Short mmCIF file of C-alpha atoms in Angstrom, two decimals:
data_model
loop_
_atom_site.label_atom_id
_atom_site.label_comp_id
_atom_site.label_asym_id
_atom_site.label_seq_id
_atom_site.Cartn_x
_atom_site.Cartn_y
_atom_site.Cartn_z
CA MET G 1 132.41 73.34 24.81
CA PHE G 2 128.92 74.83 24.54
CA LYS G 3 127.46 71.50 25.59
CA CYS G 4 129.39 71.45 28.73
CA LEU G 5 128.64 75.20 29.22
CA LEU G 6 124.86 74.61 28.84
CA CYS G 7 124.99 71.70 31.45
CA VAL G 8 126.42 74.26 34.05
CA VAL G 9 124.21 77.25 33.27
CA ILE G 10 120.90 75.62 32.83
CA ALA G 11 119.95 75.63 36.42
CA PHE G 12 116.18 76.05 36.26
CA LEU G 13 113.83 74.35 33.87
CA PRO G 14 110.28 73.08 33.96
CA VAL G 15 109.74 69.75 35.33
CA ASP G 16 108.88 68.07 32.15
CA CYS G 17 111.08 68.31 28.98
CA TRP G 18 110.21 67.77 25.23
CA TYR G 19 111.75 66.35 22.19
CA SER G 20 114.21 67.95 19.85
CA GLY G 21 112.50 69.61 17.09
CA GLU G 22 109.39 70.51 18.89
CA SER G 23 108.05 74.07 18.83
CA CYS G 24 108.64 76.56 21.62
CA PHE G 25 108.91 80.20 22.58
CA ALA G 26 112.21 82.13 22.56
CA GLY G 27 110.99 85.15 24.41
CA ASP G 28 107.92 86.30 22.25
CA ARG G 29 109.18 84.64 19.17
CA ALA G 30 108.27 81.17 18.07
CA GLY G 31 111.20 78.81 17.73
CA SER G 32 112.43 75.14 17.78
CA CYS G 33 113.80 73.05 20.51
CA LYS G 34 117.38 71.97 19.38
CA PRO G 35 121.03 71.52 20.46
CA LEU G 36 122.87 74.95 21.06
CA SER G 37 125.29 73.97 18.35
CA ASN G 38 122.47 74.04 15.81
CA CYS G 39 121.42 77.61 16.64
CA PRO G 40 124.04 79.84 14.93
CA SER G 41 122.54 83.24 16.01
CA LEU G 42 123.00 82.23 19.67
CA VAL G 43 126.34 80.81 19.21
CA ARG G 44 127.55 83.98 17.61
CA GLU G 45 126.08 86.04 20.37
CA ILE G 46 127.85 83.81 22.92
CA LYS G 47 131.23 84.27 21.17
CA ASN G 48 130.62 88.01 20.83
CA ALA G 49 129.80 88.32 24.56
CA GLY G 50 133.42 87.25 25.28
CA ASN G 51 135.08 85.18 28.20
CA PRO G 52 134.04 85.12 31.07
CA MET G 53 130.49 84.71 30.01
CA PRO G 54 128.33 87.70 31.02
CA ASN G 55 125.44 87.26 33.40
CA TYR G 56 122.88 88.28 31.07
CA ILE G 57 123.90 85.42 28.67
CA ARG G 58 123.82 82.93 31.50
CA LYS G 59 120.30 84.02 32.29
CA LYS G 60 119.15 83.85 28.57
CA LEU G 61 120.57 80.23 28.42
CA GLN G 62 118.64 79.32 31.59
CA ASN G 63 115.47 80.69 30.11
CA LEU G 64 115.80 79.21 26.63
CA GLY G 65 116.59 75.82 28.02
CA CYS G 66 113.91 73.34 26.84
CA GLY G 67 115.04 69.85 27.71
CA PHE G 68 117.51 67.22 26.77
CA ASP G 69 118.11 64.79 23.94
CA ASN G 70 119.64 61.86 25.77
CA ASP G 71 122.40 63.76 27.69
CA GLU G 72 122.59 66.72 25.39
CA PRO G 73 120.98 70.00 26.46
CA LEU G 74 118.38 71.56 24.26
CA ILE G 75 117.63 75.34 23.84
CA CYS G 76 114.66 77.09 22.10
CA CYS G 77 116.18 78.72 19.04
CA SER G 78 114.26 81.41 17.37
CA SER G 79 114.21 81.46 13.63
CA TYR G 80 115.20 85.19 14.02
CA SER G 81 118.31 86.95 15.34
CA ASN G 82 117.87 86.72 19.10
CA VAL G 83 119.49 90.24 19.84
CA ASP G 84 120.38 93.01 17.61
CA GLU G 85 123.61 95.15 18.10
CA SER G 86 121.74 97.97 20.05
CA GLU G 87 120.44 95.11 22.44
CA GLN G 88 123.76 93.80 22.95
CA GLN G 89 125.21 97.25 23.65
CA ASP G 90 122.51 97.75 26.21
CA GLN G 91 123.13 94.59 27.91
CA SER G 92 126.67 94.95 27.97
CA ASN G 93 126.19 97.88 30.14
CA ASN G 94 124.34 95.51 32.63
CA ASN G 95 120.74 96.37 31.69
CA PRO G 96 118.55 93.45 32.20
CA ASP G 97 118.23 90.68 29.61
CA PRO G 98 114.78 90.97 27.76
CA TRP G 99 114.35 87.19 28.51
CA SER G 100 115.50 87.21 32.03
CA SER G 101 112.11 87.58 33.76
CA LYS G 102 110.34 85.03 31.21
CA PRO G 103 110.25 81.61 32.26
CA VAL G 104 110.78 78.91 29.65
CA ASP G 105 107.85 77.45 27.73
CA GLN G 106 107.11 74.39 30.02
CA THR G 107 105.12 72.36 27.46
CA GLY G 108 106.48 73.07 23.87
CA ALA G 109 103.96 75.64 22.85
CA ASN G 110 102.04 74.77 19.65
CA GLY G 111 103.23 77.83 17.44
CA ASN G 112 100.33 79.96 18.00
CA LYS G 113 100.41 83.30 19.66
CA ASN G 114 99.97 83.01 23.49
CA PRO G 115 96.26 83.38 24.58
CA ASN G 116 94.93 85.84 26.80
CA PRO G 117 95.27 84.45 30.31
CA ILE G 118 92.20 85.93 31.50
CA ASN G 119 89.62 84.90 28.73
CA SER G 120 89.52 81.11 28.12
CA HIS G 121 87.76 81.73 24.81
CA ASN G 122 91.12 83.25 23.42
CA VAL G 123 93.15 79.89 23.82
CA GLY G 124 94.93 79.52 20.43
CA GLY G 125 93.81 82.97 19.17
CA GLU G 126 95.99 85.61 17.51
CA GLU G 127 96.28 88.23 20.28
CA ASP G 128 99.76 89.05 21.33
CA ASN G 129 100.53 89.20 25.01
CA ASN G 130 102.85 92.26 24.33
CA LYS G 131 99.85 94.15 23.18
CA ARG G 132 98.20 93.65 26.37
CA GLY G 133 100.86 95.20 28.64
CA ASN G 134 102.12 93.54 31.53
CA ASP G 135 101.20 89.87 32.04
CA ASP G 136 101.28 90.19 35.83
CA ASN G 137 98.65 93.03 35.87
CA GLU G 138 96.74 92.20 39.14
CA SER G 139 93.77 94.20 37.99
CA SER G 140 92.97 92.10 35.02
CA ILE G 141 92.20 88.80 37.12
CA GLN G 142 91.44 88.19 40.80
CA TYR G 143 93.88 85.98 42.75
CA HIS G 144 93.37 85.03 46.34
CA ARG G 145 96.09 86.14 48.55
CA THR G 146 94.33 84.58 51.38
CA ALA G 147 92.37 81.15 51.53
CA PRO G 148 88.75 81.67 49.93
CA ASN G 149 85.64 81.33 52.12
CA ILE G 150 84.10 77.98 50.88
CA GLN G 151 82.25 76.87 54.00
CA TYR G 152 78.89 77.38 52.22
CA HIS G 153 79.83 76.59 48.58
CA ARG G 154 77.03 74.85 46.79
CA ASN G 155 79.36 71.88 45.76
CA LEU G 156 81.28 71.24 49.04
CA ASP G 157 79.62 68.08 49.82
CA LEU G 158 80.71 66.82 46.37
CA LEU G 159 84.32 66.52 47.97
CA PRO G 160 84.37 63.04 49.92
CA ASN G 161 85.27 63.02 53.68
CA ASP G 162 86.49 59.56 53.65
CA CYS G 163 89.72 60.17 51.65
CA GLY G 164 93.58 60.44 51.97
CA PRO G 165 94.11 57.36 54.28
CA ILE G 166 97.57 57.25 55.99
CA GLU G 167 99.56 54.17 56.28
CA GLY G 168 100.64 53.85 59.88
CA GLU G 169 104.18 52.37 59.08
CA ARG G 170 105.02 54.86 56.52
CA VAL G 171 108.75 55.50 56.21
CA PHE G 172 109.82 58.88 54.94
CA GLY G 173 112.95 59.79 52.80
CA GLY G 174 112.55 59.17 48.99
CA ASN G 175 111.14 55.55 49.22
CA ARG G 176 109.29 53.09 47.05
CA THR G 177 105.75 53.15 48.19
CA ARG G 178 103.69 50.20 49.06
CA LEU G 179 100.80 48.69 47.27
CA PHE G 180 97.56 50.61 47.99
CA GLU G 181 99.47 53.26 49.99
CA MET G 182 98.53 56.15 47.77
CA PRO G 183 95.49 55.04 45.90
CA TRP G 184 94.59 58.56 44.63
CA MET G 185 97.45 58.73 42.40
CA VAL G 186 96.78 58.55 38.62
CA LEU G 187 98.96 58.52 35.48
CA LEU G 188 98.06 60.68 32.35
CA SER G 189 98.74 58.81 29.08
CA TYR G 190 99.51 60.75 25.81
CA ASP G 191 99.83 59.90 22.08
CA SER G 192 103.09 61.04 20.70
CA ALA G 193 105.26 60.80 17.75
CA ARG G 194 106.97 57.93 19.58
CA GLY G 195 103.83 56.14 20.65
CA ILE G 196 102.11 56.17 24.02
CA ARG G 197 104.02 58.28 26.57
CA LEU G 198 103.09 58.04 30.21
CA SER G 199 104.21 61.65 31.62
CA CYS G 200 102.19 63.65 34.12
CA GLY G 201 100.46 62.52 37.29
CA GLY G 202 97.44 63.65 39.03
CA THR G 203 95.02 62.73 41.86
CA LEU G 204 91.52 61.53 42.33
CA ILE G 205 89.47 64.07 44.07
CA THR G 206 85.94 62.67 43.45
CA GLN G 207 84.76 59.70 41.60
CA TRP G 208 84.40 61.73 38.42
CA TYR G 209 87.23 64.48 38.71
CA VAL G 210 91.14 64.45 38.58
CA LEU G 211 93.23 67.29 39.86
CA THR G 212 96.42 67.86 37.66
CA ALA G 213 98.50 70.89 36.52
CA ALA G 214 97.44 73.06 33.52
CA HIS G 215 100.52 72.36 31.58
CA CYS G 216 99.65 68.71 31.57
CA VAL G 217 96.58 69.35 29.80
CA SER G 218 97.17 72.64 27.75
CA PHE G 219 99.73 74.15 25.29
CA LEU G 220 100.92 70.43 24.42
CA GLY G 221 101.92 71.22 21.07
CA SER G 222 100.90 69.44 17.91
CA LYS G 223 103.05 66.17 18.64
CA LEU G 224 101.21 65.32 21.87
CA LYS G 225 97.72 64.65 22.67
CA LEU G 226 96.07 63.79 25.92
CA ARG G 227 94.78 60.03 25.50
CA GLU G 228 93.43 58.88 28.76
CA VAL G 229 93.70 58.53 32.38
CA ILE G 230 95.14 55.31 34.22
CA LEU G 231 93.57 54.64 37.62
CA GLY G 232 94.91 52.00 39.98
CA GLU G 233 98.41 52.10 38.96
CA TYR G 234 101.41 51.25 41.08
CA ASP G 235 104.00 49.45 39.02
CA THR G 236 104.03 50.26 35.22
CA ARG G 237 105.80 47.19 34.20
CA LYS G 238 103.15 44.78 35.61
CA ASP G 239 99.23 44.25 35.45
CA PRO G 240 97.78 43.34 38.05
CA ASP G 241 100.24 44.58 40.62
CA CYS G 242 101.16 42.33 43.36
CA GLU G 243 103.25 42.63 46.62
CA ARG G 244 104.39 39.91 49.23
CA ASN G 245 103.85 40.76 52.85
CA GLU G 246 105.05 38.25 55.61
CA GLY G 247 105.11 35.39 52.98
CA GLU G 248 101.53 36.06 51.71
CA GLN G 249 100.97 37.49 48.30
CA PHE G 250 98.54 40.45 47.76
CA CYS G 251 97.35 41.63 44.47
CA ALA G 252 95.55 44.69 43.19
CA PRO G 253 92.75 44.74 40.66
CA ASN G 254 93.72 45.33 37.04
CA VAL G 255 94.47 48.89 36.31
CA ARG G 256 91.68 50.89 34.49
CA ASN G 257 92.46 52.91 31.39
CA VAL G 258 89.55 55.43 31.54
CA ARG G 259 88.55 57.75 28.56
CA ILE G 260 88.34 61.46 29.20
CA ASP G 261 84.98 63.41 28.99
CA SER G 262 86.20 66.92 29.34
CA VAL G 263 89.41 68.92 30.22
CA LEU G 264 89.49 72.27 31.96
CA PRO G 265 92.75 74.14 32.41
CA HIS G 266 92.80 77.22 34.77
CA PRO G 267 91.99 80.22 32.20
CA GLY G 268 94.91 82.16 33.89
CA TYR G 269 97.67 79.59 32.96
CA THR G 270 100.15 80.63 30.27
CA PRO G 271 103.76 78.98 29.73
CA LYS G 272 105.15 82.54 30.05
CA THR G 273 104.05 83.16 33.62
CA LEU G 274 103.63 79.60 34.87
CA ARG G 275 100.87 80.97 37.08
CA ASP G 276 97.66 79.22 37.89
CA ASP G 277 99.07 75.92 36.93
CA ILE G 278 96.08 73.90 37.87
CA GLY G 279 93.63 71.84 35.87
CA LEU G 280 90.53 69.63 36.22
CA ILE G 281 89.89 66.27 34.07
CA ARG G 282 86.45 64.80 34.08
CA LEU G 283 86.27 61.17 33.59
CA ALA G 284 84.06 59.48 31.08
CA GLU G 285 83.18 56.94 33.73
CA PRO G 286 83.63 57.15 37.49
CA ALA G 287 86.37 55.50 39.62
CA ASP G 288 85.42 52.71 41.91
CA PHE G 289 86.26 53.80 45.36
CA SER G 290 85.18 50.41 46.78
CA SER G 291 88.45 49.18 45.25
CA ASP G 292 91.54 49.35 47.58
CA SER G 293 93.54 50.78 44.56
CA MET G 294 91.25 53.71 43.92
CA LYS G 295 90.48 56.20 46.75
CA PRO G 296 90.32 59.93 46.65
CA ILE G 297 92.76 62.33 48.18
CA CYS G 298 91.44 65.02 50.72
CA LEU G 299 91.32 68.65 49.81
CA PRO G 300 91.51 71.50 52.20
CA LYS G 301 88.07 72.31 53.30
CA THR G 302 87.90 73.38 56.97
CA PRO G 303 88.79 76.94 58.08
CA GLU G 304 91.59 75.51 60.26
CA ILE G 305 93.35 73.71 57.27
CA LEU G 306 92.57 76.44 54.95
CA SER G 307 94.36 79.03 57.07
CA GLN G 308 97.26 76.79 58.14
CA LYS G 309 100.76 77.93 57.58
CA LEU G 310 102.96 75.33 55.91
CA GLU G 311 106.33 76.89 55.94
CA GLY G 312 108.63 74.83 58.07
CA LEU G 313 106.68 71.57 57.83
CA ARG G 314 107.75 68.62 55.81
CA GLY G 315 105.22 67.67 52.79
CA VAL G 316 105.09 64.46 50.91
CA VAL G 317 105.60 64.32 47.13
CA ALA G 318 104.61 61.30 44.95
CA GLY G 319 105.01 60.36 41.34
CA TRP G 320 106.57 58.15 38.89
CA GLY G 321 109.14 60.79 37.78
CA ALA G 322 112.72 60.60 36.87
CA THR G 323 115.05 59.11 39.67
CA GLU G 324 118.77 59.81 40.44
CA ASP G 325 119.98 57.60 37.35
CA GLY G 326 117.73 59.83 35.04
CA LEU G 327 115.27 57.18 34.13
CA GLN G 328 111.49 57.41 34.93
CA SER G 329 110.60 55.12 37.86
CA PRO G 330 108.17 52.38 36.83
CA VAL G 331 107.19 52.20 40.60
CA LEU G 332 105.37 54.95 42.54
CA LEU G 333 107.84 56.72 44.53
CA SER G 334 107.48 59.24 47.45
CA VAL G 335 109.71 61.75 49.19
CA ASP G 336 109.41 63.99 52.00
CA LEU G 337 110.61 67.64 51.65
CA PRO G 338 110.85 70.79 53.74
CA ILE G 339 108.28 73.51 52.70
CA ILE G 340 110.05 76.99 52.63
CA SER G 341 108.64 80.51 52.65
CA ASN G 342 108.05 82.20 49.20
CA THR G 343 110.44 85.00 50.27
CA GLU G 344 113.24 82.35 50.72
CA CYS G 345 112.24 80.67 47.51
CA GLN G 346 112.19 84.06 45.67
CA ASN G 347 115.65 84.97 46.90
CA ILE G 348 117.07 81.57 45.87
CA TYR G 349 115.94 82.20 42.32
CA ASN G 350 116.83 85.81 42.18
CA GLY G 351 113.35 86.82 40.99
CA SER G 352 113.29 84.79 37.81
CA PRO G 353 110.92 83.32 37.59
CA GLU G 354 108.69 85.24 40.05
CA ILE G 355 107.11 83.27 42.76
CA TYR G 356 103.54 84.25 43.34
CA ASP G 357 101.42 84.06 46.55
CA THR G 358 99.51 81.53 44.84
CA GLN G 359 102.27 79.10 44.78
CA LEU G 360 104.47 77.32 47.46
CA CYS G 361 107.98 76.04 47.31
CA ALA G 362 109.39 72.71 48.87
CA GLY G 363 112.72 71.00 48.63
CA GLY G 364 116.26 72.05 48.23
CA VAL G 365 117.50 69.00 49.69
CA PRO G 366 120.30 67.16 47.87
CA ASP G 367 119.01 63.91 45.86
CA LYS G 368 115.24 64.56 47.23
CA ASP G 369 113.11 66.43 44.73
CA SER G 370 110.20 66.09 42.48
CA CYS G 371 111.30 65.58 38.76
CA GLY G 372 110.43 64.90 35.25
CA GLY G 373 107.25 63.06 35.03
CA ASP G 374 106.07 64.24 38.48
CA SER G 375 104.22 67.20 37.10
CA GLY G 376 100.49 67.35 38.04
CA GLY G 377 101.14 65.11 41.04
CA PRO G 378 100.61 66.09 44.74
CA LEU G 379 102.32 67.72 47.66
CA LEU G 380 100.69 66.29 50.72
CA TYR G 381 100.43 67.19 54.39
CA PRO G 382 98.21 65.53 57.10
CA GLY G 383 95.37 67.33 58.72
CA LYS G 384 92.29 66.51 60.46
CA ASN G 385 89.37 65.92 58.07
CA LYS G 386 85.92 66.28 59.33
CA GLY G 387 84.50 62.91 60.93
CA VAL G 388 87.35 60.53 59.92
CA GLY G 389 90.51 61.94 61.92
CA VAL G 390 94.01 62.68 60.52
CA ARG G 391 94.24 62.08 56.84
CA TYR G 392 96.40 63.16 53.90
CA ILE G 393 95.29 66.33 52.42
CA GLN G 394 96.59 67.86 48.99
CA ARG G 395 98.28 71.14 49.80
CA GLY G 396 100.10 71.63 46.37
CA ILE G 397 100.48 70.51 42.68
CA VAL G 398 103.83 69.94 41.13
CA SER G 399 104.43 72.60 38.73
CA TYR G 400 108.12 73.29 37.80
CA GLY G 401 111.68 73.07 39.27
CA SER G 402 115.24 72.43 38.69
CA LYS G 403 115.97 70.18 35.39
CA ARG G 404 118.76 68.68 37.44
CA CYS G 405 116.48 67.43 40.05
CA GLY G 406 117.75 67.21 43.56
CA ILE G 407 120.21 69.94 43.58
CA GLY G 408 120.78 71.03 47.04
CA GLY G 409 119.37 74.52 47.70
CA TYR G 410 117.11 74.63 44.52
CA PRO G 411 113.45 73.84 45.67
CA GLY G 412 110.49 72.89 43.37
CA VAL G 413 107.56 75.16 42.83
CA TYR G 414 104.04 73.93 43.44
CA THR G 415 100.50 75.45 42.74
CA ARG G 416 99.10 76.33 46.15
CA VAL G 417 95.80 74.29 46.20
CA VAL G 418 94.20 76.46 49.01
CA ASN G 419 94.05 79.45 46.86
CA TYR G 420 92.05 77.54 44.07
CA MET G 421 89.42 75.79 46.24
CA ASP G 422 86.65 78.16 45.15
CA TRP G 423 87.77 77.46 41.60
CA ILE G 424 87.75 73.72 41.93
CA LEU G 425 84.30 73.76 43.59
CA ASP G 426 82.87 76.16 40.92
CA ASN G 427 84.08 73.67 38.11
CA ILE G 428 83.14 70.16 39.55
CA SER G 429 79.64 68.59 39.33
CA ASP G 430 78.17 65.04 40.22
#
């Protein structure tokens, strides 16, 4: 009964899910990701709440969801009782649930108390978020509500102009891409308890740097360690990748597994707010842009593109994430999705989690969505790049979305790249 119930009520989960038994946070309390039936305190709470299930219980189950073990939903079960009697009484009177505005820990937190999102030196430290007051205090860290002015930034010339080539015959609609179609795409490789795991994606923005999501490189937990970056990948089953066109076979160079020199997640990111979900990886050796399978993506640079309104347009998302059969695709896929306003997105999710100005939403189309394994990958929309004409420009980074990918009406949430262009430029070098 609880298994079926949880499948229904878990409507909103982060893009990536984690293994049963991994550490997580149930509200502000450390817990373990496990089947609902193995969490007696939560089972008792559900039974005591009665039938039909109250809305605050539904919200709690949504926010405690942490993935699936095969087809069985998992929840973050705290080692302490989730709700005492006084809280139950308050909630039965329709007071807000204490977890209802707390998004689920996206990456299987490592058991340490959450760090100060403002000061990167506090990562893994002992300061409790609750002691700092409101996590969303705007005075504590500056966020660009409009695009930053980067026209005279000292590092602007480090971003290549010859980037983001568009295939002239591209077909939209959730399709297998062609060889060399998106040569800026990279895969991140992790060491896990089950061996090497290919999970998040990212994009080449210079020869030395990959742009990805912060949750792909931080708060990974003790069972997951970022290993290397795979460049020039297309079909994970083959190396080299080959494709036949008009009777002639074309093959790409072998993929390159590149070591990581350094990792920089945005210091404002925490799994509790899911804000500032952006990160940079510096490679230990440069990508070879003379190869057809390795090219950079364009980033928003010109005033026109930095100020462009995207709502109502259709962007392109690419990745090796889960498909409609629930399995991760071995071949790079892409899908075109409508970009919607943040107001509409916020209304769809009823305020939990909060959608910030530094994020954008796309999707809500049945059977078309970013999904598990797509995290860190790009949301693209063409624009005119200086000196080279119309090219793909990265507008978003896959951050989180509905665990049941492709549910009509539920869009995915992306980090809005234009709002972080000054941060990106501040932190890259040649």
